[in-house]
PDB file of C-alpha atoms in Angstrom:
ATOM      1  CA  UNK A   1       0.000   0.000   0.000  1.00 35.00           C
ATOM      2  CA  UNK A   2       1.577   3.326  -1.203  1.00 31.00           C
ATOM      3  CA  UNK A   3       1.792   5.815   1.888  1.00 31.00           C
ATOM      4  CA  UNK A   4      -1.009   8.029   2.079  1.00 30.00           C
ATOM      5  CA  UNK A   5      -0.188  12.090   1.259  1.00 31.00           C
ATOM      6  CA  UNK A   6      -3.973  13.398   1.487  1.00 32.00           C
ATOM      7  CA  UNK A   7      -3.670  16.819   2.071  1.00 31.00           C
ATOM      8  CA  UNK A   8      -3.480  18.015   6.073  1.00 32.00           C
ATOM      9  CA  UNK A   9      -5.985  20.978   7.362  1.00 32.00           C
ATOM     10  CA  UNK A  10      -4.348  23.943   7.988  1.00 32.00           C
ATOM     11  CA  UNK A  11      -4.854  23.702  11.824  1.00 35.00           C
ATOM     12  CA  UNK A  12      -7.390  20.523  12.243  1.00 37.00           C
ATOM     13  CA  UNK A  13      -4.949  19.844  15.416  1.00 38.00           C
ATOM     14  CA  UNK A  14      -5.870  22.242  17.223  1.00 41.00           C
ATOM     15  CA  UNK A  15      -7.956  21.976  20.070  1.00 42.00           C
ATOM     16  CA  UNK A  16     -11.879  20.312  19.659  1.00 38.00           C
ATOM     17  CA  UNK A  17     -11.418  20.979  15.973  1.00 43.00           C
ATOM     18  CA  UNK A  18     -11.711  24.606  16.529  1.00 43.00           C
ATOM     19  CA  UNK A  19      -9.681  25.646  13.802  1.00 40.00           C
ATOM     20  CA  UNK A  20     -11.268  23.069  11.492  1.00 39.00           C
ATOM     21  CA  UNK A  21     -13.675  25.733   9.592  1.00 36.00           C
ATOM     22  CA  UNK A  22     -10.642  28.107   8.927  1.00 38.00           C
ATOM     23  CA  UNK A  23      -9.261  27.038   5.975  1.00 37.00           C
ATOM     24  CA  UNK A  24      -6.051  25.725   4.399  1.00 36.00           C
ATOM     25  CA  UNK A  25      -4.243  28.977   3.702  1.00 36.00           C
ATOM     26  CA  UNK A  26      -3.012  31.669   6.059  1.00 39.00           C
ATOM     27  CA  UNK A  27      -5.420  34.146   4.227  1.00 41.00           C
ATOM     28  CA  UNK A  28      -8.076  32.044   5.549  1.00 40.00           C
ATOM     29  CA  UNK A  29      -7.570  33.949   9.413  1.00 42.00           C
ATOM     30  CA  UNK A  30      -8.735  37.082   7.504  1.00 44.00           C
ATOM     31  CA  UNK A  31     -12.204  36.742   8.562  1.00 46.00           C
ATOM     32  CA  UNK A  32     -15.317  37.952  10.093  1.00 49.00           C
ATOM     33  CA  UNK A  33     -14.839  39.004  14.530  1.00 49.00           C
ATOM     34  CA  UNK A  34     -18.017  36.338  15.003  1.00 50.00           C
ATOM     35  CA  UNK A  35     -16.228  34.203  13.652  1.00 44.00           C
ATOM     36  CA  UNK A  36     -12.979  34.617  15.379  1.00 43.00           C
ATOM     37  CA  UNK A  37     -14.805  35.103  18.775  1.00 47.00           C
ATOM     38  CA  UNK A  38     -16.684  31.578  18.133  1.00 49.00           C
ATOM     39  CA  UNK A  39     -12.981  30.155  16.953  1.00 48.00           C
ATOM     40  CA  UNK A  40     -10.775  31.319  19.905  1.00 50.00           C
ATOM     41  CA  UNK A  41     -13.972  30.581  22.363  1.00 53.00           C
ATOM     42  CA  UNK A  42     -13.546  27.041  21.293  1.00 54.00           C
ATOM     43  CA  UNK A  43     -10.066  27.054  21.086  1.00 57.00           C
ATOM     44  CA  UNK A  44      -9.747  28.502  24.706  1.00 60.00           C
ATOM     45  CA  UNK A  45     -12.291  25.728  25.908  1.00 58.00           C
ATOM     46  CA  UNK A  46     -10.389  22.893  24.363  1.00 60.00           C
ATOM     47  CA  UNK A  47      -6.996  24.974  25.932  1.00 64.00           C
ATOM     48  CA  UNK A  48      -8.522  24.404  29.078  1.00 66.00           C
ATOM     49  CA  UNK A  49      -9.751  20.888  28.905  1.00 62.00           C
ATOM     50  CA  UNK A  50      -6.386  19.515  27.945  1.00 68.00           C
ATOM     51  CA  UNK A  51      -4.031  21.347  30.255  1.00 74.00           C
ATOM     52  CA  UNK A  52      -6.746  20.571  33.292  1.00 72.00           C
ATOM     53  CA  UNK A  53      -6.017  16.756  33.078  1.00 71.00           C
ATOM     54  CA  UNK A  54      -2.038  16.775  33.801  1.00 76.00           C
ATOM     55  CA  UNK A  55      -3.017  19.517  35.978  1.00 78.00           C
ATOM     56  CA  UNK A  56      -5.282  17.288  38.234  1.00 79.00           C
ATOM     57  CA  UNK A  57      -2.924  14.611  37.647  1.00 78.00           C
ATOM     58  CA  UNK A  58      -0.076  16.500  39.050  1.00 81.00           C
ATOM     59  CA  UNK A  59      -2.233  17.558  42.317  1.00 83.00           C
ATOM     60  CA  UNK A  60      -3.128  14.014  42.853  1.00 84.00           C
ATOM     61  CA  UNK A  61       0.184  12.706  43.258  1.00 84.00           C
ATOM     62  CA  UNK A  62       1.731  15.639  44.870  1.00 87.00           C
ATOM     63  CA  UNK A  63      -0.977  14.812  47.645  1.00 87.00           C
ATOM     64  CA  UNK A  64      -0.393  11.260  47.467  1.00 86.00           C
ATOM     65  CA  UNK A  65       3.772  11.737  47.875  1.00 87.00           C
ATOM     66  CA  UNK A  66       2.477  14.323  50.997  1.00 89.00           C
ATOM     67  CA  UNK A  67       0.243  11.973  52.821  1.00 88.00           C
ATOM     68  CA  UNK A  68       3.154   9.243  52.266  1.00 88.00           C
ATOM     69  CA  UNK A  69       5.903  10.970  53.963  1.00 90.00           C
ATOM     70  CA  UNK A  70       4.221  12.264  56.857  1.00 89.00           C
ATOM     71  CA  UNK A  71       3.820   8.327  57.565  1.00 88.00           C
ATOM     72  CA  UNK A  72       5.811   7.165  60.651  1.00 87.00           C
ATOM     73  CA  UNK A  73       8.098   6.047  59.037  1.00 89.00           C
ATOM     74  CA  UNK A  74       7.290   7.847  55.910  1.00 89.00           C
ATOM     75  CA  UNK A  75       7.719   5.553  52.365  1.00 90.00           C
ATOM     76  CA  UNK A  76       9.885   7.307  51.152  1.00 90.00           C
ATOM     77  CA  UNK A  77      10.083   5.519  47.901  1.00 90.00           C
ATOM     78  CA  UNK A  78       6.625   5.458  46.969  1.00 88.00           C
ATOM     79  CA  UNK A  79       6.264   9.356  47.181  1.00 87.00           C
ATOM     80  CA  UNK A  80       9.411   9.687  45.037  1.00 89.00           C
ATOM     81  CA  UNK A  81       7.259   7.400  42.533  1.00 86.00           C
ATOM     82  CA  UNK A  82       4.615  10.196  43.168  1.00 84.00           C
ATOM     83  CA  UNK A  83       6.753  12.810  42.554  1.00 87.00           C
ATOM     84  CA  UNK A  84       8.377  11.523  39.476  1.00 87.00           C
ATOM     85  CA  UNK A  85       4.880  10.794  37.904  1.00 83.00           C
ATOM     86  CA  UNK A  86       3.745  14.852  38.918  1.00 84.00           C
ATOM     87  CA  UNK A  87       7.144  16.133  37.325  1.00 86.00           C
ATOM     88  CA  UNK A  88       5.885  14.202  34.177  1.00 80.00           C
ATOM     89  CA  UNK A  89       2.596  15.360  34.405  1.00 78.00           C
ATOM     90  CA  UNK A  90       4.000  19.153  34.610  1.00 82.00           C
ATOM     91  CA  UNK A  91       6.134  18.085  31.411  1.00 79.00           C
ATOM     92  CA  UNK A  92       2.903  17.034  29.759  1.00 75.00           C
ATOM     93  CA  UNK A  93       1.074  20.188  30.416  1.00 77.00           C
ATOM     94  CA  UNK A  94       3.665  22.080  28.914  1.00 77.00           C
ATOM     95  CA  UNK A  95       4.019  19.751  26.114  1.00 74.00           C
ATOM     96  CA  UNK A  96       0.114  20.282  25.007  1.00 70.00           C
ATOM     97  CA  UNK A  97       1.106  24.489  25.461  1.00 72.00           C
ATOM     98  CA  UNK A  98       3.660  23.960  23.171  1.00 70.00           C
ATOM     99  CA  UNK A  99       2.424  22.092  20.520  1.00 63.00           C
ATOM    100  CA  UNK A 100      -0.810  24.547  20.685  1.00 64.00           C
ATOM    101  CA  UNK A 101       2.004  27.539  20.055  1.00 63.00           C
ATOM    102  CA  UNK A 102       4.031  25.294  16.940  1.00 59.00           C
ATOM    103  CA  UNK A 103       0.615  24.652  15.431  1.00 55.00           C
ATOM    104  CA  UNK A 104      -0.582  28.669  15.391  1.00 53.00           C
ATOM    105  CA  UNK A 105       3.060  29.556  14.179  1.00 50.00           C
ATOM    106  CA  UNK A 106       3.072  26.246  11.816  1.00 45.00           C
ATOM    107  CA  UNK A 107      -0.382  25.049  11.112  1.00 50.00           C
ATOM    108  CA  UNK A 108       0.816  22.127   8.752  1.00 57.00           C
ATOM    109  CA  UNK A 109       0.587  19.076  11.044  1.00 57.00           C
ATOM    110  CA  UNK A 110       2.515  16.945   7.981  1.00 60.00           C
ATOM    111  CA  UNK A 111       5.704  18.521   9.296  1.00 65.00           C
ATOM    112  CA  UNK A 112       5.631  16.870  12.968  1.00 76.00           C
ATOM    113  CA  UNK A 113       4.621  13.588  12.240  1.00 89.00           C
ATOM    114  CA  UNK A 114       7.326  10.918  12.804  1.00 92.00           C
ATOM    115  CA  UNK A 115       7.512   7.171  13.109  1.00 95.00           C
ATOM    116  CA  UNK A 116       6.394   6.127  16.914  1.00 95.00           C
ATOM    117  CA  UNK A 117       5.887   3.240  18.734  1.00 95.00           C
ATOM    118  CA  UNK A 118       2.407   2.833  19.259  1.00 95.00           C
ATOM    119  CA  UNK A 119       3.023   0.041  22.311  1.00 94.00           C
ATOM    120  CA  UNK A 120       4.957   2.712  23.862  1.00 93.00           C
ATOM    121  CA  UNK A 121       3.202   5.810  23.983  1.00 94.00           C
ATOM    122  CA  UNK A 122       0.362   3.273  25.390  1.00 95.00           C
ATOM    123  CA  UNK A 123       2.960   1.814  28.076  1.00 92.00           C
ATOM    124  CA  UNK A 124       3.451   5.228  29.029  1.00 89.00           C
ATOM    125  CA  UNK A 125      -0.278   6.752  29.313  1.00 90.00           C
ATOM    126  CA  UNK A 126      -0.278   3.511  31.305  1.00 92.00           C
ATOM    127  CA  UNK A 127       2.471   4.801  33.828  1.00 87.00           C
ATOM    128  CA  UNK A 128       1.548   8.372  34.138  1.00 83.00           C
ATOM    129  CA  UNK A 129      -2.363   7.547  34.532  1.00 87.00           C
ATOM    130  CA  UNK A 130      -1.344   4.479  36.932  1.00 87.00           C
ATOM    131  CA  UNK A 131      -2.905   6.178  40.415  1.00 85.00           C
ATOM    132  CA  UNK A 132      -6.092   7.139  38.815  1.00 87.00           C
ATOM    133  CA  UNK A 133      -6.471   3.111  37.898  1.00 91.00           C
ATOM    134  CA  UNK A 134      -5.283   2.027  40.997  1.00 89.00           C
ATOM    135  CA  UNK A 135      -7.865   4.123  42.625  1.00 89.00           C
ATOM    136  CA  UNK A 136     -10.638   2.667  39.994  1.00 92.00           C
ATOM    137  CA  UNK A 137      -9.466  -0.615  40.778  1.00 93.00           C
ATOM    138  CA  UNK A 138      -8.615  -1.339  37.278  1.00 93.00           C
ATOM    139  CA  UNK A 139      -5.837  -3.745  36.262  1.00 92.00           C
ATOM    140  CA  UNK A 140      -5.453  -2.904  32.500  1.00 94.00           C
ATOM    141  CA  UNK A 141      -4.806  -6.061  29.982  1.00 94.00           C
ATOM    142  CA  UNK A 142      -2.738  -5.111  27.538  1.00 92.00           C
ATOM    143  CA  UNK A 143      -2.628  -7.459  24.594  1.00 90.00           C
ATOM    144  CA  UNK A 144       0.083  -6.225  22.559  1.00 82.00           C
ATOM    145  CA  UNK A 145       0.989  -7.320  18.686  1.00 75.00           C
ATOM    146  CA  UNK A 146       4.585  -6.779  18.642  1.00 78.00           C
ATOM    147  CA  UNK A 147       6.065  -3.627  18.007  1.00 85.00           C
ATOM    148  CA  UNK A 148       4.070  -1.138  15.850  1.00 93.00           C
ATOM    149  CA  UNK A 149       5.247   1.839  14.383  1.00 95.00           C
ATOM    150  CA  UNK A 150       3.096   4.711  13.040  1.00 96.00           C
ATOM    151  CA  UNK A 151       3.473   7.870  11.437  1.00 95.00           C
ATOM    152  CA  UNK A 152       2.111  10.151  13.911  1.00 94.00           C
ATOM    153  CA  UNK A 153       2.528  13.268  16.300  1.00 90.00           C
ATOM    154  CA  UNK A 154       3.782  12.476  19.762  1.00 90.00           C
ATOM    155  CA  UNK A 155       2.280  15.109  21.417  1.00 84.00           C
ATOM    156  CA  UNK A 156      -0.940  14.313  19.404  1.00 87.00           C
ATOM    157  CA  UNK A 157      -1.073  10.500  20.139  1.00 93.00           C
ATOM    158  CA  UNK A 158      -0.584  11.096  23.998  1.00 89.00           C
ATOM    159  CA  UNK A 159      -3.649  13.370  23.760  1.00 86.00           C
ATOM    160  CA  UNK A 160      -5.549  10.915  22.182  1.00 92.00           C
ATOM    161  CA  UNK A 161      -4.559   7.649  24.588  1.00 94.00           C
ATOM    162  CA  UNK A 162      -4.535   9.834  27.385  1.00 90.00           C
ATOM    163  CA  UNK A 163      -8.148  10.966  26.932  1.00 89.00           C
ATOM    164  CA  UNK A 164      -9.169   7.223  26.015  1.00 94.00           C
ATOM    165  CA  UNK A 165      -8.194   6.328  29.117  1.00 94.00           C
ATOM    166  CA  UNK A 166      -9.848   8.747  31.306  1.00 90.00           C
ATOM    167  CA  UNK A 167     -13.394   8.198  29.595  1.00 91.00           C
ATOM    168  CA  UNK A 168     -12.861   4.467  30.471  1.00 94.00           C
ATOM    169  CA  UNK A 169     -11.966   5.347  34.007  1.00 93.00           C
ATOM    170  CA  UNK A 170     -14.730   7.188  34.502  1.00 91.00           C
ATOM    171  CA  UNK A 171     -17.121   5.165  32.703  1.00 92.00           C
ATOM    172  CA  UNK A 172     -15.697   1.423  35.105  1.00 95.00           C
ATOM    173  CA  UNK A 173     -17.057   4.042  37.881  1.00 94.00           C
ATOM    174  CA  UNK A 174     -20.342   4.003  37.394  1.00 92.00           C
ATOM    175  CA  UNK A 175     -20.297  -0.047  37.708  1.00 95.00           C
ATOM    176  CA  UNK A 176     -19.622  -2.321  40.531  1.00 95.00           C
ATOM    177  CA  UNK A 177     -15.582  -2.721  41.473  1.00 94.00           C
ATOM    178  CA  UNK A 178     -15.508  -6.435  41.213  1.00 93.00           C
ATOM    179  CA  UNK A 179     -17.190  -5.939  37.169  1.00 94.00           C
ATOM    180  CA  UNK A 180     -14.437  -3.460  36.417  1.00 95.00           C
ATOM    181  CA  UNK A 181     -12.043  -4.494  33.355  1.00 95.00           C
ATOM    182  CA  UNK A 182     -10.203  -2.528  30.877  1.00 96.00           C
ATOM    183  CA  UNK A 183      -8.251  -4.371  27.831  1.00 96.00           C
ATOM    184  CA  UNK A 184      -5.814  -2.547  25.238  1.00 96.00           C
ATOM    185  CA  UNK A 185      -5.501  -4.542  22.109  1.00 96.00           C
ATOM    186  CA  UNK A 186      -2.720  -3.219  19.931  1.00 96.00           C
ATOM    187  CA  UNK A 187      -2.223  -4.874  16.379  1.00 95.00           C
ATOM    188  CA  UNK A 188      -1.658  -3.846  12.469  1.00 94.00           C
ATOM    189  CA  UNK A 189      -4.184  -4.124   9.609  1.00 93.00           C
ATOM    190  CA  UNK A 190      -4.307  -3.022   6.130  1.00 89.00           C
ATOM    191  CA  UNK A 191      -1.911  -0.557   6.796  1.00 93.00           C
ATOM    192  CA  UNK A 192      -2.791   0.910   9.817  1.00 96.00           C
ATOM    193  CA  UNK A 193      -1.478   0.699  13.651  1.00 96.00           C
ATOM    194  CA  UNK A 194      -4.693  -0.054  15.773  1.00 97.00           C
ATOM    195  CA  UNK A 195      -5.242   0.768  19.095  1.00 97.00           C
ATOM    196  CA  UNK A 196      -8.732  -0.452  20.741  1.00 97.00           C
ATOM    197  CA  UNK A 197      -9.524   0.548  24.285  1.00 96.00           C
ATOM    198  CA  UNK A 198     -12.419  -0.889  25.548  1.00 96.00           C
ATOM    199  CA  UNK A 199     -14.250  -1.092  29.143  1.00 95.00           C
ATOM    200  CA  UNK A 200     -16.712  -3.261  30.896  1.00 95.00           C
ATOM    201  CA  UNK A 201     -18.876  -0.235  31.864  1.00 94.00           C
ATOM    202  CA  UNK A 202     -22.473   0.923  30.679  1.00 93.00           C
ATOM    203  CA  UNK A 203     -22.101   1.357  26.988  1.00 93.00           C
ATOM    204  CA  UNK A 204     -23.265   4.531  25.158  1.00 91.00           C
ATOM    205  CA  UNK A 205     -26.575   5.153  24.952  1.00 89.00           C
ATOM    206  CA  UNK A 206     -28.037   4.261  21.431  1.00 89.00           C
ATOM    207  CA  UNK A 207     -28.927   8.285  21.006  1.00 90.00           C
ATOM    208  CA  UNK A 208     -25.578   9.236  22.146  1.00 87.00           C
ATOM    209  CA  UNK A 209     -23.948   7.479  20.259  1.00 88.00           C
ATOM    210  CA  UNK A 210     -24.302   9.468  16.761  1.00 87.00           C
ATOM    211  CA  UNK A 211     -23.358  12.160  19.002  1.00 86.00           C
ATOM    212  CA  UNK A 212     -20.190  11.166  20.719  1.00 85.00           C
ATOM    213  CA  UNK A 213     -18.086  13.358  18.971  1.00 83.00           C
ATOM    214  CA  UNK A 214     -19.795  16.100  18.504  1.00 82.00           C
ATOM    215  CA  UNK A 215     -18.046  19.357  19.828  1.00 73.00           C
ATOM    216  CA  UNK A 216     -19.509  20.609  23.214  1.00 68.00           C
ATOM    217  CA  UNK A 217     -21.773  17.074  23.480  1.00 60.00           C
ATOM    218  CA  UNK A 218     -21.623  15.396  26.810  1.00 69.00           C
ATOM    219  CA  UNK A 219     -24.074  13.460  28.961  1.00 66.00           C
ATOM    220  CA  UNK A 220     -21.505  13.798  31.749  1.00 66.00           C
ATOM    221  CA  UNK A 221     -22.210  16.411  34.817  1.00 64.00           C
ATOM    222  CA  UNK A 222     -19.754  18.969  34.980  1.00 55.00           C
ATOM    223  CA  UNK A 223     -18.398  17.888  31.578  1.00 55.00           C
ATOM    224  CA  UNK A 224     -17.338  20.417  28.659  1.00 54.00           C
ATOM    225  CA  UNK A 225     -17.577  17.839  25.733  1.00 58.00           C
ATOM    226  CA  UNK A 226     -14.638  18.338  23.956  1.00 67.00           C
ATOM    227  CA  UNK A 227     -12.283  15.312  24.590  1.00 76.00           C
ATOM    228  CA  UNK A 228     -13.753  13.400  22.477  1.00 85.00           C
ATOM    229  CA  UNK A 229     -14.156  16.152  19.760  1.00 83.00           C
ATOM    230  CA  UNK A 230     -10.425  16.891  20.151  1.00 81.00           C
ATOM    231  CA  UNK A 231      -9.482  13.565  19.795  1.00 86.00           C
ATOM    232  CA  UNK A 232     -11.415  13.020  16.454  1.00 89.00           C
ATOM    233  CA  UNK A 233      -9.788  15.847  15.131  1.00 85.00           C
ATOM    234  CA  UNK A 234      -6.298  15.051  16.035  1.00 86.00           C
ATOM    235  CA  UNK A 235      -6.847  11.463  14.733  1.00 91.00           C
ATOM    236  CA  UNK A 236      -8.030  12.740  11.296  1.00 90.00           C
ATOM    237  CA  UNK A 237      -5.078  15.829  10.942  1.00 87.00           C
ATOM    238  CA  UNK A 238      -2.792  12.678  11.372  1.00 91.00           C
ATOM    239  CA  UNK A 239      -4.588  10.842   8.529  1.00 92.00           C
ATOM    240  CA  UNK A 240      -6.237   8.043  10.726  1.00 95.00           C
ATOM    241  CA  UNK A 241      -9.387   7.450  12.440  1.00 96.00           C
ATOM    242  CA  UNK A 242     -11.135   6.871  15.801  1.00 96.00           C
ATOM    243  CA  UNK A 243     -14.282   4.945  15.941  1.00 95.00           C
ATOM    244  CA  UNK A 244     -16.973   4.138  18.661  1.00 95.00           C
ATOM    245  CA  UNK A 245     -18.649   1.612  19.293  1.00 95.00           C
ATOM    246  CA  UNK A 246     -20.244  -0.648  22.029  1.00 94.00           C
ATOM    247  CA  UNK A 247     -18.974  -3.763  22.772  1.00 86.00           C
ATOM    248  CA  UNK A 248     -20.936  -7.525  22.039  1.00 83.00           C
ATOM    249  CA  UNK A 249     -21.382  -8.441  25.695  1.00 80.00           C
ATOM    250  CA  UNK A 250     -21.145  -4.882  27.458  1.00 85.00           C
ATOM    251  CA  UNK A 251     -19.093  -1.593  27.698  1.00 93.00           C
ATOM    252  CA  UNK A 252     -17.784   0.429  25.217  1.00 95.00           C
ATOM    253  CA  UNK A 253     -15.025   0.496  22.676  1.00 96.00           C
ATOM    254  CA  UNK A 254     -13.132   3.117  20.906  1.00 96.00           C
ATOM    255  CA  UNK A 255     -10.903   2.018  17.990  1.00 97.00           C
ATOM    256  CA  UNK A 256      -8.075   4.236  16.837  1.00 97.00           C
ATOM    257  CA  UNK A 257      -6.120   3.939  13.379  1.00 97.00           C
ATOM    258  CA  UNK A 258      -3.120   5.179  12.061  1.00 97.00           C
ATOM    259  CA  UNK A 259      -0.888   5.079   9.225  1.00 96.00           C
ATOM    260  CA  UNK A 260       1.680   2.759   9.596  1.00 96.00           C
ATOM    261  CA  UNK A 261       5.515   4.753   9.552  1.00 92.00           C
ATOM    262  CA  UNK A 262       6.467   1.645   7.234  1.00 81.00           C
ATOM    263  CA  UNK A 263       3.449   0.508   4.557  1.00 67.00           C
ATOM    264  CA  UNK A 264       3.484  -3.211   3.871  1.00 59.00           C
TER     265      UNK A 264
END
């Protein structure tokens, strides 16, 4: 299969698609102050979803490495653990700042992708989200497929996994502890890495479903409903896919695809 070269959206990274009505072209900022106020509304909105997660991340663990050393006799090894996993956290949240920056000053996303290993960047969502799943009770299976390498944004693909993750957390919440399971099957088809993460919760609603990636959709309380959105986007500016669905017995499943760094 010849590598794919469709043509990248001038800024369809950014943030819940915010950008994606803009255009291709630079001259396509020169527009209307509606629609910049709608476009940098959204943009700040998305801004603010992504940076909150490390963010919340980085006060859990601080809090967890606190309570741990005023133990008698404090464990001092776990809270470094903690620690560690906040400094990355704090990395993270300047990573997504950054890439937000390089993708106003350089809106073509074709310029940043590079080959990655997909089992990786899933290993390491693993680490960094590790407390959160701990505190769900959730042992993840990962069923790996040997090492796959896509052509993809780092920054990007972390988003993506990242946010994958955290729906599943919170959706193994609303059902019983001992009915909680979460399984990451990695493999490669037609061309593609594929990544499915998929949870033993409630499912999505048959009306939501249509829905689920809908900018500014959510069924969730307190919820902004642009994870999702964002995720779709990224998936798409990195010419791959993410697809939901809900599983055969119960739970849901979201399936993301990506051009493989070397076609078969």
């Amino acid at each position: 299969m010849a590598p794919i070269s469709a043509p990248v959206p001038s800024a369809g990274v950014l943030f819940a698609g915010a950008f994606a009505t803009i255009g291709t072209t630079p001259n396509a900022w020169d527009g209307e102050p509606a629609v910049w106020a709608d476009t940098l509304g959204e943009l700040a909105a998305g801004m603010a979803h992504e940076v909150n997660q490390p963010l919340t991340a980085m006060l859990a663990n601080t809090q967890a490495a606190s309570r741990l050393l005023a133990e008698s006799p404090p464990d001092i090894d776990t809270a470094r653990g903690a620690m560690t996993q906040a400094v990355q956290q704090a990395q993270r949240a300047a990573e997504v700042v950054a890439r937000l920056r390089r993708s106003v000053e350089m809106p073509n996303l074709a310029s940043q992708l590079r080959p990655l290993d997909l089992q990786a960047a899933v290993r390491n969502a693993l680490y960094l989200l590790e407390p959160q799943l701990r505190n769900c009770g959730v042992d993840p299976l990962m069923r790996p497929a040997g090492e796959i390498s896509v052509l993809a944004d780092p920054v990007a693909v972390d988003q993506i996994i990242h946010n994958l993750l955290m729906n599943a957390v919170q959706a193994l919440e609303e059902v019983p502890r001992a009915e909680r399971k979460l399984t990451l099957t990695l493999e490669a088809d037609k061309g593609q890495g594929v990544l499915t993460v998929r949870d033993s919760g409630p499912g999505i609603a048959a009306e939501v479903l249509p829905r689920i990636f809908e900018p500014f959709f959510t069924t969730r309380r307190g919820g902004l409903g642009l994870g999702l959105s964002l995720c779709e986007t990224l998936a798409t500016s990195m010419h791959g896919t993410l697809s939901a669905a809900n599983a055969p017995e119960h739970g849901a499943a979201f399936t993301l695809r990506l051009p493989l760094a070397r076609q078969p």
